[in-house]
Tab-separated table of C-alpha atoms in Angstrom:
chain	number	residue	atom	x	y	z
A	107	MET	CA	4.488	-28.696	-3.134
A	108	PRO	CA	3.380	-26.383	-0.277
A	109	SER	CA	3.597	-22.661	-0.968
A	110	THR	CA	6.671	-20.882	0.406
A	111	VAL	CA	4.898	-17.507	0.351
A	112	GLN	CA	4.386	-16.170	3.863
A	113	ASP	CA	0.984	-14.510	4.127
A	114	ILE	CA	-0.040	-12.496	7.202
A	115	GLY	CA	-3.718	-13.273	6.645
A	116	TYR	CA	-4.843	-9.758	5.706
A	117	GLY	CA	-6.656	-11.033	2.635
A	118	ARG	CA	-8.466	-13.769	4.535
A	119	GLN	CA	-9.972	-11.107	6.790
A	120	PHE	CA	-10.531	-8.217	4.411
A	121	ALA	CA	-10.943	-9.614	0.884
A	122	PRO	CA	-14.758	-10.005	1.109
A	123	TRP	CA	-15.195	-6.312	1.969
A	124	TYR	CA	-11.933	-4.693	0.857
A	125	ASP	CA	-13.615	-2.955	-2.061
A	126	ARG	CA	-16.103	-1.403	0.356
A	127	ILE	CA	-13.432	0.363	2.416
A	128	PHE	CA	-11.198	1.039	-0.616
A	129	PRO	CA	-13.662	1.475	-3.505
A	130	LYS	CA	-12.740	1.005	-7.143
A	131	GLY	CA	-14.018	4.439	-8.029
A	132	ALA	CA	-12.967	7.960	-8.899
A	133	GLU	CA	-10.249	8.157	-6.242
A	134	ALA	CA	-8.565	4.997	-7.529
A	135	VAL	CA	-8.759	6.289	-11.099
A	136	ALA	CA	-7.222	9.602	-10.007
A	137	THR	CA	-4.372	7.758	-8.269
A	138	ALA	CA	-3.766	5.735	-11.425
A	139	GLU	CA	-3.694	8.961	-13.416
A	140	ILE	CA	-0.949	10.375	-11.177
A	141	LEU	CA	1.025	7.131	-11.359
A	142	SER	CA	0.804	7.129	-15.140
A	143	GLY	CA	2.225	10.653	-15.125
A	144	LEU	CA	5.087	9.494	-12.899
A	145	HIS	CA	5.878	6.580	-15.214
A	146	PRO	CA	9.144	7.374	-17.010
A	147	ASP	CA	8.639	4.769	-19.757
A	148	PRO	CA	5.413	2.724	-20.002
A	149	SER	CA	6.984	0.557	-22.693
A	150	ALA	CA	9.448	-0.698	-20.055
A	151	GLY	CA	6.634	-2.239	-18.015
A	152	THR	CA	4.991	-1.701	-14.644
A	153	LEU	CA	5.192	-3.689	-11.403
A	154	GLU	CA	3.037	-3.327	-8.286
A	155	PHE	CA	3.990	-4.757	-4.904
A	156	GLY	CA	0.766	-5.524	-3.018
A	157	VAL	CA	-1.652	-5.507	-5.950
A	158	GLY	CA	-4.620	-6.702	-3.885
A	159	THR	CA	-7.863	-6.719	-5.856
A	160	GLY	CA	-6.358	-4.504	-8.563
A	161	ARG	CA	-7.928	-1.282	-7.310
A	162	ILE	CA	-5.035	0.773	-8.710
A	163	ALA	CA	-3.493	-1.658	-11.208
A	164	VAL	CA	-6.662	-2.089	-13.273
A	165	PRO	CA	-7.219	1.613	-14.092
A	166	LEU	CA	-3.453	2.095	-14.446
A	167	SER	CA	-3.276	-0.701	-17.030
A	168	ARG	CA	-5.710	1.236	-19.211
A	169	LYS	CA	-3.188	4.079	-19.342
A	170	VAL	CA	0.218	2.375	-19.474
A	171	GLY	CA	-0.467	-1.164	-20.670
A	172	PRO	CA	-0.056	-4.450	-18.790
A	173	VAL	CA	0.762	-4.319	-15.079
A	174	THR	CA	2.404	-7.169	-13.176
A	175	GLY	CA	1.028	-7.333	-9.638
A	176	VAL	CA	2.486	-9.333	-6.750
A	177	ASP	CA	0.519	-10.219	-3.625
A	178	SER	CA	0.878	-12.782	-0.840
A	179	SER	CA	-2.907	-13.215	-0.499
A	180	MET	CA	-4.567	-15.749	-2.770
A	181	GLU	CA	-7.935	-14.385	-1.635
A	182	MET	CA	-7.083	-10.966	-3.043
A	183	LEU	CA	-5.606	-12.436	-6.219
A	184	ASP	CA	-8.733	-14.534	-6.779
A	185	LEU	CA	-10.827	-11.363	-6.694
A	186	LEU	CA	-8.435	-9.710	-9.134
A	187	ALA	CA	-8.674	-12.694	-11.488
A	188	SER	CA	-12.475	-12.548	-11.387
A	189	ASP	CA	-12.582	-8.874	-12.407
A	190	PRO	CA	-13.496	-8.690	-16.115
A	191	ALA	CA	-11.764	-5.302	-16.321
A	192	GLY	CA	-8.472	-6.763	-15.107
A	193	THR	CA	-7.354	-8.651	-18.197
A	194	ASP	CA	-4.210	-6.503	-18.495
A	195	VAL	CA	-3.146	-7.110	-14.888
A	196	ILE	CA	-1.009	-10.202	-14.338
A	197	GLY	CA	-1.480	-11.354	-10.755
A	198	ILE	CA	1.402	-13.272	-9.198
A	199	HIS	CA	1.318	-15.055	-5.853
A	200	GLY	CA	4.554	-13.960	-4.248
A	201	ASP	CA	6.347	-12.419	-1.293
A	202	ILE	CA	7.567	-8.878	-1.934
A	203	ARG	CA	10.520	-9.447	0.400
A	204	ASN	CA	12.073	-11.948	-1.998
A	205	TYR	CA	10.238	-11.453	-5.288
A	206	THR	CA	12.268	-11.605	-8.460
A	207	ASP	CA	11.647	-12.143	-12.153
A	208	SER	CA	13.541	-11.748	-15.410
A	209	ARG	CA	12.301	-8.235	-16.238
A	210	HIS	CA	13.322	-4.705	-15.386
A	211	TYR	CA	10.480	-2.193	-15.147
A	212	GLY	CA	10.153	1.506	-15.771
A	213	LEU	CA	7.871	1.904	-12.746
A	214	VAL	CA	7.618	-0.116	-9.540
A	215	TYR	CA	5.140	1.015	-6.907
A	216	ALA	CA	3.696	-0.017	-3.537
A	217	VAL	CA	0.753	2.010	-2.241
A	218	CYS	CA	-1.910	2.010	0.470
A	219	SER	CA	0.623	1.187	3.229
A	220	THR	CA	1.739	-2.113	1.726
A	221	LEU	CA	5.225	-1.417	3.107
A	222	SER	CA	3.897	-0.998	6.646
A	223	MET	CA	2.420	-4.511	6.588
A	224	LEU	CA	5.997	-5.763	6.960
A	225	LEU	CA	6.675	-5.719	10.683
A	226	THR	CA	10.445	-5.342	10.912
A	227	ALA	CA	12.907	-2.857	9.484
A	228	GLU	CA	14.778	-5.772	7.926
A	229	ASP	CA	11.702	-6.964	6.030
A	230	GLN	CA	10.857	-3.449	4.889
A	231	GLN	CA	14.416	-2.987	3.659
A	232	ALA	CA	14.214	-6.310	1.826
A	233	ALA	CA	11.058	-5.239	-0.029
A	234	ILE	CA	12.585	-1.915	-1.095
A	235	SER	CA	15.747	-3.712	-2.209
A	236	ARG	CA	13.736	-6.185	-4.310
A	237	ALA	CA	11.830	-3.292	-5.871
A	238	ALA	CA	15.081	-1.501	-6.702
A	239	GLU	CA	16.497	-4.645	-8.313
A	240	ARG	CA	13.503	-4.828	-10.637
A	241	LEU	CA	13.847	-1.222	-11.806
A	242	ALA	CA	15.323	-0.453	-15.196
A	243	PRO	CA	18.004	2.260	-15.373
A	244	MET	CA	16.292	5.643	-14.930
A	245	GLY	CA	13.250	3.814	-13.565
A	246	ARG	CA	11.151	5.172	-10.718
A	247	LEU	CA	9.965	3.659	-7.430
A	248	VAL	CA	6.824	5.129	-5.831
A	249	ILE	CA	6.002	4.369	-2.196
A	250	GLU	CA	2.861	5.427	-0.322
A	251	THR	CA	2.756	4.419	3.320
A	252	SER	CA	1.658	5.488	6.789
A	253	ASN	CA	3.295	8.600	8.208
A	254	ARG	CA	4.441	7.889	11.752
A	255	PRO	CA	4.509	11.497	13.039
A	256	ALA	CA	0.922	12.116	11.930
A	257	VAL	CA	-0.411	8.829	13.300
A	258	GLU	CA	1.218	9.497	16.665
A	259	ALA	CA	-0.217	13.021	16.688
A	260	LEU	CA	-3.729	11.628	16.150
A	261	HIS	CA	-3.343	9.810	19.471
A	262	GLU	CA	-2.553	13.049	21.341
A	263	GLY	CA	-0.110	11.310	23.675
A	264	ARG	CA	-2.386	8.344	24.380
A	265	ALA	CA	-1.763	4.712	23.496
A	266	ARG	CA	-5.334	4.230	22.255
A	267	ALA	CA	-7.696	6.249	20.109
A	268	THR	CA	-11.024	5.629	18.376
A	269	LEU	CA	-11.727	7.145	14.983
A	270	PHE	CA	-14.803	7.098	12.762
A	271	THR	CA	-14.690	7.755	9.030
A	272	PRO	CA	-18.077	8.332	7.365
A	273	TYR	CA	-18.371	7.224	3.740
A	274	PRO	CA	-20.386	8.944	0.993
A	275	GLU	CA	-23.017	6.207	0.889
A	276	PRO	CA	-25.589	7.058	3.588
A	277	GLY	CA	-25.428	4.850	6.653
A	278	THR	CA	-21.954	3.476	5.954
A	279	GLY	CA	-18.648	4.132	7.654
A	280	LEU	CA	-15.510	2.700	9.206
A	281	GLN	CA	-14.809	2.755	12.935
A	282	THR	CA	-11.198	2.141	13.907
A	283	HIS	CA	-9.890	1.308	17.372
A	284	SER	CA	-6.249	2.321	17.096
A	285	THR	CA	-3.471	1.240	19.471
A	286	LEU	CA	0.182	2.259	19.478
A	287	LEU	CA	1.835	-0.735	21.101
A	288	PRO	CA	4.031	0.506	23.977
A	289	GLY	CA	7.777	0.291	23.542
A	290	SER	CA	7.599	-0.484	19.834
A	291	ASP	CA	6.897	1.020	16.431
A	292	LEU	CA	3.928	-1.300	15.864
A	293	TRP	CA	0.407	-0.025	15.272
A	294	GLN	CA	-2.633	-2.231	15.797
A	295	CYS	CA	-6.002	-1.338	14.309
A	296	SER	CA	-9.316	-3.091	14.853
A	297	HIS	CA	-11.866	-2.041	12.230
A	298	ILE	CA	-15.650	-2.248	12.186
A	299	TRP	CA	-17.338	-1.571	8.852
A	300	TYR	CA	-20.975	-0.469	9.047
A	301	GLU	CA	-23.367	-1.163	6.193
A	302	ALA	CA	-26.531	0.856	5.645
A	303	ASP	CA	-28.670	-2.200	6.453
A	304	GLY	CA	-27.169	-2.419	9.947
A	305	THR	CA	-24.800	-5.315	9.278
A	306	THR	CA	-21.128	-5.050	10.178
A	307	ARG	CA	-17.776	-6.533	9.237
A	308	VAL	CA	-14.803	-6.794	11.582
A	309	GLY	CA	-11.088	-7.049	10.807
A	310	ASN	CA	-7.765	-6.510	12.558
A	311	GLU	CA	-4.398	-5.456	11.215
A	312	LEU	CA	-0.927	-4.923	12.604
A	313	SER	CA	1.557	-2.662	10.881
A	314	ARG	CA	4.938	-1.049	11.457
A	315	LEU	CA	5.050	2.732	11.347
A	316	THR	CA	7.922	4.477	9.588
A	317	THR	CA	9.129	8.011	9.160
A	318	PRO	CA	9.935	9.357	5.702
A	319	ASP	CA	13.610	9.476	6.678
A	320	GLU	CA	13.539	5.762	7.450
A	321	VAL	CA	12.029	4.896	4.071
A	322	ASP	CA	14.567	7.174	2.394
A	323	GLY	CA	17.281	5.204	4.173
A	324	TYR	CA	15.943	1.938	2.761
A	325	ALA	CA	15.957	3.410	-0.730
A	326	VAL	CA	19.488	4.809	-0.470
A	327	ALA	CA	20.752	1.461	0.836
A	328	ALA	CA	19.163	-0.148	-2.232
A	329	GLY	CA	21.013	2.210	-4.571
A	330	LEU	CA	18.182	4.663	-5.252
A	331	THR	CA	18.027	8.447	-5.034
A	332	LEU	CA	15.245	10.405	-3.351
A	333	GLU	CA	13.404	12.474	-5.918
A	334	ALA	CA	10.439	13.992	-4.046
A	335	ARG	CA	8.109	13.660	-1.066
A	336	TYR	CA	4.414	14.492	-1.067
A	337	SER	CA	1.521	14.480	1.393
A	338	ASN	CA	-0.989	12.791	-0.886
A	339	TRP	CA	-1.944	12.046	-4.468
A	340	ASP	CA	-2.524	15.680	-5.394
A	341	LEU	CA	1.284	15.925	-5.047
A	342	SER	CA	1.092	18.665	-2.438
A	343	PRO	CA	4.322	19.194	-0.468
A	344	TYR	CA	5.076	16.775	2.347
A	345	SER	CA	3.682	17.626	5.776
A	346	ASP	CA	4.005	15.664	9.000
A	347	GLN	CA	0.314	16.381	9.630
A	348	TYR	CA	-0.959	13.973	6.953
A	349	PRO	CA	-1.499	10.321	7.982
A	350	MET	CA	0.075	9.043	4.758
A	351	PHE	CA	2.999	10.190	2.670
A	352	LEU	CA	4.181	9.567	-0.853
A	353	ALA	CA	7.831	9.369	-1.913
A	354	THR	CA	9.472	8.836	-5.284
A	355	TYR	CA	12.952	7.475	-5.941
A	356	THR	CA	14.977	6.989	-9.096
A	357	LYS	CA	17.561	4.495	-10.251
A	358	THR	CA	20.392	6.181	-12.099
A	359	ALA	CA	22.249	3.081	-13.260
């Protein structure tokens, strides 16, 4: 039977070099450490929406036990399955807009702008609602996604901007051609990854920018309560100058 999971094709483009732009290193381990501290009850289980290659789920599983990870990309899930360190991460091919299972989890999380990959407010609301349904009472939802005010500020009033991010490994870096599509809340990025040997990789992505207030609205509509907002994984206070933001929500019943 053909799959009913709708995949935007992100994994087909980025899976072969995803771990180059988002390394499985100290930063991922530090993020997992923060998530483990935010987990209200590891014995109640852990669910990730947008697990990808397991960059966060694998180190998190070492701290809280098995993690269930949902992703629409079989390419990403294949890489997760091939990781010998990922034996405690259960990869599931699914659509976070309609995912359901028989469990309720202490922690559900979606990081690295997974939410922004959904291109309508209705789809973003659906994903937050599905996450809320899977939470146990007193469970916590953690969302990390792009921060619309900061992204718009980077463009300095222009529709297009070009950014370059150098990486620690000499000769490597990511060049991004960024476009705010006129008359919409959509953000298109064309990326070129440079290797030290002179080779390159190219990928494109389209996302929907949100404000923290909009994400809060999704959570409230799903029966959750805003707990805190942060600028990044050091849990510093929220600022509209950071390109990402982190928000936590709780389920009281």
